[in-house]
Coordinates of C-alpha atoms in Angstrom, one line a residue:
M19 CA -91.2 65.5 20.0
D20 CA -91.3 65.7 23.7
F21 CA -89.7 68.6 25.7
E22 CA -90.6 67.4 29.1
L23 CA -87.6 67.0 31.4
S24 CA -86.5 63.6 32.4
P25 CA -86.4 63.1 36.3
K26 CA -82.6 63.5 36.2
A27 CA -82.7 66.8 34.3
A28 CA -85.6 68.1 36.6
E29 CA -83.4 67.3 39.6
Y30 CA -80.5 69.2 38.0
Q31 CA -82.7 72.1 37.2
A32 CA -83.9 72.4 40.8
K33 CA -80.4 72.2 42.2
L34 CA -79.2 74.9 39.7
L35 CA -82.1 77.2 40.4
E36 CA -81.3 77.0 44.1
F37 CA -77.6 77.6 43.5
M38 CA -78.3 80.6 41.4
D39 CA -80.4 82.2 44.1
S40 CA -78.3 81.3 47.1
H41 CA -74.8 81.9 45.6
V42 CA -74.6 83.2 42.0
Y43 CA -76.9 86.3 42.1
P44 CA -75.3 87.5 45.4
A45 CA -71.9 87.2 43.9
E46 CA -72.6 89.4 40.9
Q47 CA -71.8 92.6 42.8
V48 CA -68.8 91.1 44.5
Y49 CA -67.4 90.1 41.0
A50 CA -68.1 93.6 39.7
E51 CA -66.6 95.4 42.5
W52 CA -63.5 93.3 42.4
R53 CA -62.9 93.9 38.8
A54 CA -63.5 97.7 39.1
V55 CA -60.3 98.1 41.3
N56 CA -58.1 95.2 39.9
D57 CA -56.6 94.0 36.7
P58 CA -59.7 93.7 34.3
H59 CA -58.5 90.2 33.0
A60 CA -57.6 88.8 36.5
L61 CA -60.1 86.3 37.9
P62 CA -62.1 87.6 40.9
P63 CA -61.7 85.1 43.7
V64 CA -65.4 84.7 44.1
V65 CA -65.5 82.7 40.8
E66 CA -63.3 80.1 42.4
E67 CA -65.5 79.8 45.4
L68 CA -68.5 79.4 43.1
K69 CA -66.7 76.7 41.2
A70 CA -66.0 74.8 44.4
E71 CA -69.5 75.1 45.6
A72 CA -71.0 74.0 42.2
R73 CA -68.8 70.9 42.1
K74 CA -69.6 70.0 45.7
R75 CA -73.3 70.1 44.5
G76 CA -72.7 67.9 41.4
L77 CA -73.3 70.8 39.1
W78 CA -70.1 70.3 37.0
N79 CA -69.3 69.5 33.3
L80 CA -73.0 69.1 32.5
F81 CA -72.6 70.1 28.9
L82 CA -70.8 66.8 27.8
P83 CA -73.3 63.9 27.4
D84 CA -70.7 61.3 28.0
L85 CA -69.8 62.9 31.4
G86 CA -73.0 64.6 32.6
G87 CA -75.2 62.0 31.3
L88 CA -77.6 64.6 29.9
S89 CA -78.7 65.0 26.2
N90 CA -78.3 68.2 24.4
L91 CA -82.1 68.8 24.9
E92 CA -81.9 68.2 28.7
Y93 CA -78.8 70.5 29.0
A94 CA -80.4 73.2 27.0
T95 CA -82.8 74.0 29.9
L96 CA -79.8 74.3 32.2
A97 CA -77.8 76.5 29.9
E98 CA -80.7 78.9 29.8
I99 CA -80.6 79.3 33.5
T100 CA -76.8 80.0 33.6
G101 CA -77.5 82.7 30.9
R102 CA -79.3 84.8 33.4
S103 CA -75.8 85.6 35.0
P104 CA -73.6 85.2 32.0
D105 CA -70.2 86.4 33.4
I106 CA -70.1 84.0 36.2
A107 CA -72.8 81.1 36.2
P108 CA -71.4 79.2 33.1
E109 CA -68.0 79.2 34.5
A110 CA -69.0 78.2 37.9
L111 CA -70.3 75.0 36.4
N112 CA -67.3 74.6 34.2
C113 CA -69.7 75.1 31.2
Q114 CA -68.3 78.3 29.7
A115 CA -67.3 79.1 26.0
P116 CA -65.0 78.5 24.4
D117 CA -63.8 75.8 26.7
T118 CA -66.9 73.6 26.2
G119 CA -66.3 73.5 22.5
N120 CA -62.6 72.9 22.9
M121 CA -63.3 70.2 25.5
E122 CA -65.7 68.5 22.9
V123 CA -63.0 68.7 20.2
L124 CA -60.4 67.1 22.5
H125 CA -63.0 64.5 23.6
M126 CA -64.0 63.6 20.1
F127 CA -60.7 63.9 18.1
G128 CA -57.8 64.1 20.7
T129 CA -55.2 61.6 21.2
D130 CA -54.7 59.8 24.6
E131 CA -51.7 62.1 25.1
Q132 CA -53.5 65.2 24.1
K133 CA -56.5 64.3 26.4
K134 CA -54.1 63.9 29.3
A135 CA -52.2 67.0 28.8
W136 CA -55.2 69.4 28.1
L137 CA -58.6 67.8 28.3
E138 CA -58.2 66.6 31.8
P139 CA -57.1 69.9 33.3
L140 CA -59.9 71.6 31.4
L141 CA -62.5 69.1 32.7
N142 CA -61.1 69.8 36.2
G143 CA -61.4 73.5 35.7
E144 CA -57.7 74.0 36.5
I145 CA -56.9 75.9 33.1
R146 CA -58.8 77.6 30.3
S147 CA -58.5 77.5 26.5
A148 CA -59.1 79.3 23.3
F149 CA -60.1 78.6 19.7
A150 CA -58.2 80.5 17.1
M151 CA -59.9 80.7 13.8
T152 CA -60.9 84.3 13.0
E153 CA -58.4 86.5 11.1
P154 CA -58.3 90.2 10.7
D155 CA -57.3 90.3 7.0
V156 CA -59.9 88.0 5.5
A157 CA -63.7 87.6 5.7
S158 CA -63.6 84.9 8.2
S159 CA -67.4 84.3 7.8
D160 CA -66.0 81.9 5.2
A161 CA -63.9 79.5 7.0
T162 CA -62.1 78.5 3.8
N163 CA -60.7 82.0 3.5
I164 CA -58.2 81.7 6.4
T165 CA -54.7 82.4 5.4
M166 CA -52.6 81.3 8.5
S167 CA -50.0 78.8 7.2
I168 CA -49.1 75.6 9.0
V169 CA -46.1 73.9 7.3
R170 CA -44.5 70.7 8.3
E171 CA -40.9 70.7 8.7
G172 CA -39.6 67.2 9.8
D173 CA -41.2 66.5 13.2
E174 CA -42.6 70.0 13.6
Y175 CA -45.2 72.3 12.3
V176 CA -44.3 75.8 11.6
I177 CA -47.2 78.4 12.0
N178 CA -47.2 82.0 10.6
G179 CA -50.2 84.4 10.6
R180 CA -52.6 86.5 12.6
K181 CA -55.7 85.9 14.5
W182 CA -58.2 88.1 16.2
W183 CA -61.3 88.1 18.4
I184 CA -60.0 85.1 20.2
T185 CA -62.0 84.7 23.2
G186 CA -60.3 83.8 26.5
A187 CA -56.8 84.8 25.4
A188 CA -56.4 87.7 27.9
D189 CA -56.9 85.4 30.9
E190 CA -53.6 83.9 32.0
R191 CA -55.4 80.7 32.9
C192 CA -55.7 80.2 29.1
K193 CA -52.9 77.8 28.7
I194 CA -53.7 76.1 25.3
F195 CA -55.0 77.3 21.9
I196 CA -56.6 75.2 19.2
V197 CA -55.4 77.0 16.1
M198 CA -56.8 76.6 12.6
G199 CA -54.7 77.2 9.6
K200 CA -53.8 75.8 6.1
T201 CA -51.6 72.8 5.6
D202 CA -52.5 72.2 2.0
P203 CA -53.3 75.6 0.3
D204 CA -53.7 73.9 -3.1
G205 CA -56.0 71.1 -1.9
P206 CA -59.8 70.8 -2.2
A207 CA -61.4 73.9 -0.5
H208 CA -62.6 71.8 2.5
R209 CA -59.5 69.8 3.0
Q210 CA -57.0 72.6 3.1
Q211 CA -57.3 73.3 6.8
S212 CA -55.9 71.6 9.8
M213 CA -56.1 72.2 13.6
V214 CA -52.9 72.2 16.0
L215 CA -52.5 72.7 19.6
V216 CA -50.4 75.7 20.6
P217 CA -49.3 76.2 24.3
R218 CA -49.5 79.7 25.5
D219 CA -45.7 79.8 26.2
T220 CA -44.6 78.7 22.8
P221 CA -41.8 80.9 21.4
G222 CA -43.0 83.2 18.6
F223 CA -46.5 83.4 19.8
T224 CA -47.7 86.9 21.0
I225 CA -50.9 88.2 22.4
V226 CA -50.9 91.6 20.8
R227 CA -53.9 93.2 22.4
D228 CA -57.3 92.8 23.9
L229 CA -60.3 94.1 21.8
T230 CA -63.1 95.9 23.5
V231 CA -66.7 95.0 22.7
F232 CA -68.6 98.3 22.6
G233 CA -66.0 99.8 24.8
R234 CA -66.1 96.9 27.4
H235 CA -63.1 94.6 28.4
D236 CA -64.5 91.2 29.3
Q237 CA -62.7 89.4 32.1
H238 CA -61.5 86.7 29.7
G239 CA -60.8 89.1 26.8
H240 CA -61.1 88.9 23.0
C241 CA -57.6 89.2 21.6
E242 CA -55.5 89.8 18.6
L243 CA -52.7 87.2 18.2
R244 CA -49.6 87.1 16.2
F245 CA -47.7 83.8 15.2
E246 CA -44.2 84.3 14.0
D247 CA -42.4 81.0 13.0
V248 CA -44.2 79.3 16.0
R249 CA -43.1 75.6 16.2
V250 CA -45.0 72.8 17.7
P251 CA -44.5 69.0 17.4
V252 CA -46.4 67.1 14.9
T253 CA -48.0 65.2 17.7
N254 CA -50.0 68.4 18.5
L255 CA -52.0 68.0 15.2
I256 CA -55.7 67.3 16.1
A257 CA -57.0 64.2 14.1
E258 CA -55.5 64.2 10.6
E259 CA -54.1 66.9 8.2
G260 CA -57.1 68.3 6.2
D261 CA -59.7 67.6 9.0
G262 CA -59.8 71.2 10.3
F263 CA -63.0 72.3 8.5
L264 CA -64.7 69.0 9.5
I265 CA -63.7 69.5 13.1
S266 CA -64.9 73.1 13.1
Q267 CA -68.3 72.0 11.9
A268 CA -68.5 69.1 14.5
R269 CA -67.7 71.7 17.2
L270 CA -70.4 74.3 16.3
G271 CA -73.6 72.2 16.5
P272 CA -74.0 71.7 20.4
G273 CA -72.2 75.1 21.0
R274 CA -75.0 76.9 19.1
I275 CA -77.6 75.3 21.3
H276 CA -75.5 76.6 24.4
H277 CA -75.2 80.0 23.1
A278 CA -78.8 80.4 22.2
M279 CA -80.2 79.1 25.4
R280 CA -77.9 81.3 27.4
A281 CA -79.1 84.3 25.4
L282 CA -82.7 83.3 26.1
G283 CA -81.7 83.3 29.8
M284 CA -80.7 86.9 29.3
A285 CA -83.9 87.7 27.6
E286 CA -85.9 86.0 30.4
R287 CA -84.0 88.0 33.0
A288 CA -84.5 91.2 31.0
L289 CA -88.2 90.6 30.8
E290 CA -88.4 89.9 34.6
L291 CA -86.5 93.3 35.3
M292 CA -88.8 95.0 32.9
C293 CA -91.9 93.7 34.6
R294 CA -90.6 94.8 38.0
R295 CA -89.7 98.2 36.7
A296 CA -93.1 98.7 35.0
A297 CA -94.9 97.6 38.3
D298 CA -92.8 100.0 40.6
R299 CA -92.2 103.0 38.5
V300 CA -94.9 105.8 38.5
A301 CA -95.1 108.3 35.7
F302 CA -97.9 110.8 35.0
G303 CA -99.9 109.6 38.0
K304 CA -99.9 105.8 37.4
P305 CA -97.5 102.9 37.2
L306 CA -95.7 102.2 33.8
A307 CA -97.5 98.9 33.9
A308 CA -100.7 100.7 33.3
Q309 CA -99.5 102.3 30.0
G310 CA -100.8 100.3 27.1
V311 CA -97.5 100.7 25.2
V312 CA -95.6 99.2 28.0
Q313 CA -98.1 96.3 28.2
Q314 CA -97.5 95.7 24.6
Q315 CA -93.8 95.6 24.9
I316 CA -94.1 93.1 27.8
A317 CA -96.5 90.9 25.8
E318 CA -94.4 91.0 22.6
S319 CA -91.3 90.0 24.6
R320 CA -93.1 87.0 26.1
M321 CA -94.4 85.7 22.9
A322 CA -91.0 86.1 21.1
I323 CA -89.0 84.3 23.8
E324 CA -91.5 81.4 23.8
Q325 CA -91.1 81.0 20.0
A326 CA -87.4 81.2 20.0
R327 CA -87.1 78.7 22.9
L328 CA -89.4 76.2 21.1
L329 CA -87.2 76.5 18.0
T330 CA -84.1 76.0 20.0
L331 CA -85.4 73.0 21.8
K332 CA -86.5 71.5 18.6
T333 CA -82.9 71.9 17.3
A334 CA -81.5 70.3 20.5
W335 CA -83.9 67.4 20.0
L336 CA -82.9 66.9 16.4
I337 CA -79.2 66.9 17.3
D338 CA -79.8 64.2 19.9
K339 CA -81.8 62.3 17.3
H340 CA -79.8 62.8 14.1
G341 CA -76.6 64.6 14.9
A342 CA -75.6 68.1 14.0
K343 CA -75.7 67.3 10.3
G344 CA -79.4 66.3 10.7
A345 CA -80.3 69.6 12.3
R346 CA -78.2 71.8 9.9
T347 CA -81.1 74.1 8.9
E348 CA -82.4 74.6 12.4
I349 CA -78.9 75.3 13.8
A350 CA -78.6 78.1 11.2
A351 CA -82.0 79.4 12.1
I352 CA -81.4 79.6 15.8
K353 CA -78.2 81.4 15.3
V354 CA -80.2 84.2 13.6
V355 CA -83.5 84.1 15.5
V356 CA -82.3 84.0 19.2
P357 CA -79.8 86.9 19.2
R358 CA -82.4 89.1 17.3
I359 CA -85.1 88.3 19.7
A360 CA -82.9 88.5 22.9
H361 CA -81.6 91.9 21.5
E362 CA -85.2 93.2 21.1
V363 CA -86.3 92.1 24.5
I364 CA -83.3 93.5 26.2
D365 CA -83.7 96.8 24.2
R366 CA -87.3 97.0 25.4
A367 CA -86.1 96.6 29.0
I368 CA -83.5 99.2 28.7
Q369 CA -86.1 101.6 27.4
I370 CA -88.5 100.9 30.3
H371 CA -85.6 101.5 32.8
G372 CA -84.8 104.9 31.2
G373 CA -81.3 106.1 32.1
A374 CA -80.8 103.3 34.6
G375 CA -81.0 100.9 31.6
V376 CA -77.8 102.1 29.9
S377 CA -75.8 102.2 33.2
D378 CA -74.1 99.4 34.9
D379 CA -76.7 99.5 37.8
T380 CA -78.5 96.7 36.0
P381 CA -77.1 93.8 34.0
L382 CA -79.0 95.1 30.9
A383 CA -76.2 97.1 29.2
A384 CA -73.7 94.3 29.4
M385 CA -76.4 91.8 28.1
Y386 CA -77.2 94.2 25.3
T387 CA -73.8 94.4 23.9
W388 CA -73.2 90.6 24.2
V389 CA -76.3 89.5 22.2
R390 CA -75.6 92.2 19.6
A391 CA -72.1 90.7 19.2
M392 CA -73.8 87.3 18.8
R393 CA -75.2 88.4 15.5
L394 CA -71.5 88.5 14.3
F395 CA -69.5 85.7 16.0
D396 CA -69.7 82.1 15.0
G397 CA -70.7 83.5 11.6
P398 CA -72.8 86.7 10.9
D399 CA -76.6 86.5 10.3
E400 CA -76.2 86.8 6.6
V401 CA -74.2 83.6 6.3
H402 CA -76.9 81.7 8.2
V403 CA -79.7 83.2 6.2
R404 CA -77.8 82.2 3.0
T405 CA -77.6 78.6 4.3
L406 CA -81.4 78.6 5.1
A407 CA -82.3 80.0 1.8
R408 CA -80.3 77.4 -0.1
Q409 CA -81.9 74.7 1.9
E410 CA -85.4 76.0 1.0
L411 CA -84.6 76.5 -2.7
R412 CA -82.8 73.3 -3.3
P413 CA -86.0 71.2 -4.3
Y414 CA -86.9 74.0 -6.8
L415 CA -83.6 74.5 -8.5
S416 CA -82.6 70.8 -8.9

């Protein structure tokens, strides 16, 4: 197992680090100030400026191996860097969730017509998309629970049901939704679900509200959706009827690497801010950095980040070698381990910053809420712990 960067990945890393210093970090305050006085879901113009600059530098669509030419392991290091500025850096590179997962789905399973209509504008950064699986009335940690109905009537599918926590839906650039529902409620548990493409302007489709995350409205939003006799042509089906669960699992493997590494980028930035604060702030006659309890918090944070990063890189390496199925245990593990560690590190940084840590004068508060939410989205910790336990126990129970 070799985690050394290839020359190509090292070149991208150097270009991205320079781009972050020269363009992304200076844009953070511009982004925040614009959102403070405008529609919270409108896109600050500075993001389009960053996208144009990133594309000019060749920092574009790096997440998709067939386009960027990077393996999951190589891209992981770049995803970590973008996580240091999570609101704008991933989108500047057209490597933001949920679009990356949706582009992977269309790339792997879409028809030529679907790719032309939706994948191409997504790859060009012209539109955005959403992935609609989670529902308010059932425990969506079990994907077989979903109740949305997708019924074929002639040359159309008729869709009825509700979804919520659908990331990206509040942004008017979100033009297409990949929607998961049941086409065969009486079939085998993992063949009941299918996925269809629903354009934003389809009659009967309503964005009910944007949900806050710890009182915050993200620019792209996390919305509740209602589908009332929504009709789409059968050509909007992705792959075949009954393939929905399979597609959802294929979508999650690389995406978990991206999420985990971005979270580690947040943790690294939090540790950096923690060290600077400890060195600069004087209390009781000496810098905080001279206090043993602060030194321990810094050391614990460094050790935890290193452990989590190594596990995530191992997982990326396994996906490259054996596919997501061959890394199932590790994918579940990083989904639990990384958000926990990032949450702990950011929490320590907040504590050392005192009152400034819970304000928006630093990025810590926003990072804190996001990594806490990570312990719920894409499946709560308990589901992944259950998966790990079953894998460990299997040899002893067979």
